[in-house]
Short mmCIF file of C-alpha atoms in Angstrom, two decimals:
data_model
loop_
_atom_site.label_atom_id
_atom_site.label_comp_id
_atom_site.label_asym_id
_atom_site.label_seq_id
_atom_site.Cartn_x
_atom_site.Cartn_y
_atom_site.Cartn_z
CA MET A 1 -33.81 41.77 103.65
CA LYS A 2 -32.69 45.04 102.82
CA LEU A 3 -30.99 46.08 100.07
CA LEU A 4 -29.30 49.72 98.54
CA ILE A 5 -30.58 50.43 95.61
CA PHE A 6 -29.13 52.82 92.93
CA SER A 7 -28.18 53.30 89.38
CA ASP A 8 -27.13 55.85 86.52
CA LEU A 9 -23.92 57.34 88.08
CA HIS A 10 -22.45 57.47 84.42
CA ILE A 11 -18.77 57.71 85.49
CA HIS A 12 -16.55 59.02 82.83
CA ASN A 13 -13.30 61.65 82.99
CA TYR A 14 -15.36 64.39 80.94
CA LYS A 15 -13.74 67.41 79.23
CA GLN A 16 -16.96 69.13 79.39
CA PHE A 17 -19.44 69.31 82.10
CA ASN A 18 -16.23 69.04 84.18
CA GLN A 19 -14.76 71.54 86.22
CA GLY A 20 -11.83 71.87 87.97
CA LYS A 21 -11.62 68.28 86.82
CA LYS A 22 -13.80 67.09 89.43
CA ARG A 23 -16.43 64.91 87.59
CA LEU A 24 -14.42 61.23 88.16
CA LYS A 25 -13.55 62.36 92.07
CA ASN A 26 -17.14 63.33 92.98
CA CYS A 27 -18.58 59.63 91.26
CA ILE A 28 -16.07 57.99 93.08
CA ASP A 29 -17.21 59.98 96.25
CA VAL A 30 -20.89 58.85 95.14
CA ILE A 31 -19.86 55.06 95.48
CA ASN A 32 -17.71 55.87 99.21
CA LYS A 33 -21.36 57.27 100.06
CA VAL A 34 -23.21 53.89 98.95
CA TYR A 35 -21.29 51.51 100.86
CA LYS A 36 -21.41 53.59 103.79
CA ILE A 37 -24.94 54.83 103.90
CA ALA A 38 -25.73 50.43 103.06
CA SER A 39 -23.79 49.76 106.03
CA GLN A 40 -24.75 53.10 108.48
CA THR A 41 -28.51 50.89 107.51
CA ASN A 42 -27.78 47.57 107.92
CA CYS A 43 -28.39 46.74 104.25
CA ASP A 44 -27.67 42.82 103.32
CA GLY A 45 -26.34 43.75 99.93
CA ILE A 46 -26.31 46.90 97.33
CA LEU A 47 -28.52 46.78 93.44
CA PHE A 48 -26.84 48.87 90.82
CA CYS A 49 -29.49 49.13 87.78
CA GLY A 50 -26.93 50.04 84.95
CA ASP A 51 -24.80 52.42 83.61
CA LEU A 52 -21.75 52.31 85.86
CA TYR A 53 -20.05 53.97 83.12
CA ASP A 54 -20.88 56.49 80.93
CA ASN A 55 -19.57 54.51 77.69
CA GLY A 56 -18.57 50.91 77.20
CA ASN A 57 -15.95 51.83 76.45
CA PRO A 58 -14.16 54.27 79.93
CA THR A 59 -10.68 54.84 79.28
CA ILE A 60 -7.51 53.14 82.03
CA GLU A 61 -7.97 56.19 84.23
CA VAL A 62 -11.62 55.47 85.39
CA LEU A 63 -11.62 51.54 85.21
CA ASP A 64 -8.32 51.76 87.07
CA GLU A 65 -9.94 54.24 89.97
CA THR A 66 -13.69 52.86 90.09
CA ILE A 67 -12.60 48.87 90.30
CA MET A 68 -9.91 50.56 93.30
CA VAL A 69 -13.01 51.78 94.95
CA LEU A 70 -15.39 48.95 95.11
CA GLN A 71 -12.95 46.95 95.88
CA TYR A 72 -11.72 48.89 98.33
CA ASN A 73 -15.78 49.44 100.08
CA SER A 74 -16.66 45.99 99.26
CA HIS A 75 -13.95 44.82 101.17
CA LYS A 76 -14.15 47.73 104.05
CA TYR A 77 -17.75 46.80 104.70
CA ASP A 78 -17.83 43.20 104.19
CA MET A 79 -20.67 43.55 101.55
CA LEU A 80 -21.77 42.77 98.17
CA MET A 81 -22.77 44.38 95.09
CA PHE A 82 -25.17 43.24 92.84
CA CYS A 83 -25.26 44.45 89.30
CA ILE A 84 -26.93 45.29 85.89
CA SER A 85 -25.65 45.86 82.87
CA GLY A 86 -27.12 49.27 80.98
CA ASN A 87 -27.10 50.66 77.95
CA HIS A 88 -24.16 53.14 78.51
CA ASP A 89 -22.18 49.95 80.07
CA ALA A 90 -21.71 48.06 76.73
CA HIS A 91 -19.72 48.58 73.77
CA THR A 92 -21.21 47.99 70.26
CA LEU A 93 -18.15 45.44 69.46
CA SER A 94 -18.39 43.35 72.65
CA PRO A 95 -20.74 41.14 73.65
CA ILE A 96 -18.77 41.82 77.35
CA THR A 97 -20.26 45.12 79.10
CA ALA A 98 -17.56 47.51 80.47
CA LEU A 99 -19.74 47.19 83.83
CA SER A 100 -19.47 42.84 83.34
CA PHE A 101 -15.53 43.08 83.21
CA THR A 102 -15.03 45.57 85.91
CA CYS A 103 -16.77 42.65 88.26
CA LYS A 104 -14.53 40.12 86.75
CA LYS A 105 -11.98 41.32 88.77
CA LEU A 106 -13.93 42.30 91.85
CA ASP A 107 -15.11 39.11 94.08
CA LYS A 108 -17.54 41.13 95.56
CA VAL A 109 -19.15 42.99 92.75
CA ILE A 110 -21.23 40.62 90.99
CA CYS A 111 -22.55 41.13 87.72
CA VAL A 112 -26.10 39.59 87.59
CA ASP A 113 -26.70 39.70 83.88
CA ASP A 114 -28.89 37.04 82.84
CA VAL A 115 -27.26 35.02 85.42
CA PRO A 116 -29.28 34.76 89.07
CA LYS A 117 -27.35 35.29 92.20
CA LYS A 118 -28.02 34.28 95.85
CA LEU A 119 -28.43 36.89 98.67
CA LYS A 120 -29.11 34.65 101.96
CA ASN A 121 -32.76 33.34 101.15
CA LEU A 122 -33.04 35.66 98.31
CA LYS A 123 -32.55 35.71 94.03
CA ILE A 124 -31.42 38.25 92.49
CA TYR A 125 -31.67 37.94 88.71
CA GLY A 126 -30.99 40.33 86.35
CA ILE A 127 -31.83 41.64 82.74
CA PRO A 128 -29.23 43.68 81.06
CA TYR A 129 -30.35 46.62 78.62
CA GLN A 130 -31.88 44.56 75.22
CA THR A 131 -32.12 46.66 71.95
CA ASN A 132 -34.63 44.81 70.74
CA TYR A 133 -38.07 44.53 73.01
CA ASN A 134 -38.88 41.21 71.93
CA ASP A 135 -35.21 40.15 72.97
CA PHE A 136 -36.20 41.12 76.13
CA ASN A 137 -39.50 39.56 76.20
CA GLN A 138 -38.05 36.75 75.66
CA LYS A 139 -35.71 36.89 78.46
CA LEU A 140 -38.75 38.20 80.89
CA TYR A 141 -40.55 35.35 79.83
CA ASN A 142 -37.28 32.53 80.47
CA LEU A 143 -36.83 34.20 83.34
CA ILE A 144 -40.21 34.07 85.35
CA ASN A 145 -40.28 30.62 83.66
CA SER A 146 -37.38 29.75 85.40
CA MET A 147 -38.25 31.26 88.92
CA HIS A 148 -39.85 28.32 91.56
CA HIS A 149 -43.10 29.94 93.15
CA THR A 150 -41.55 29.70 96.57
CA GLU A 151 -38.78 31.75 95.83
CA LYS A 152 -38.33 34.85 97.17
CA ALA A 153 -36.36 36.79 94.16
CA VAL A 154 -35.55 40.51 93.05
#
């Protein structure tokens, strides 16, 4: 089993650090390259480990561009991408993260926040960002205790 793993893209259409308004385009280009490299190196899937967005309330333009590039590439390369929400993906007023919202719009981009998914003979578990250390420890404890000792997991 071979996965391409990346994180912390922080997609946003910044006013600052956005010379020539290229920041969003550069982030979209990274997604294109990730899928291309994953395909060229015969990866079985992609694992994204948090902070797809720079904040939990991305603009409609950022959401649309991101959803379009993920939909296009996941079908072009027929490849699943599994995602975990990071602290920047969360919105303080909603239990739904910007990342989980994005995944609900796509069939081959799957959020694994607290819900394990299978890729062939591998089970992929994800614990989204937790603000409380004890909450994280409890989720980790529950996850480990739910796993079968013969299970191949990441």
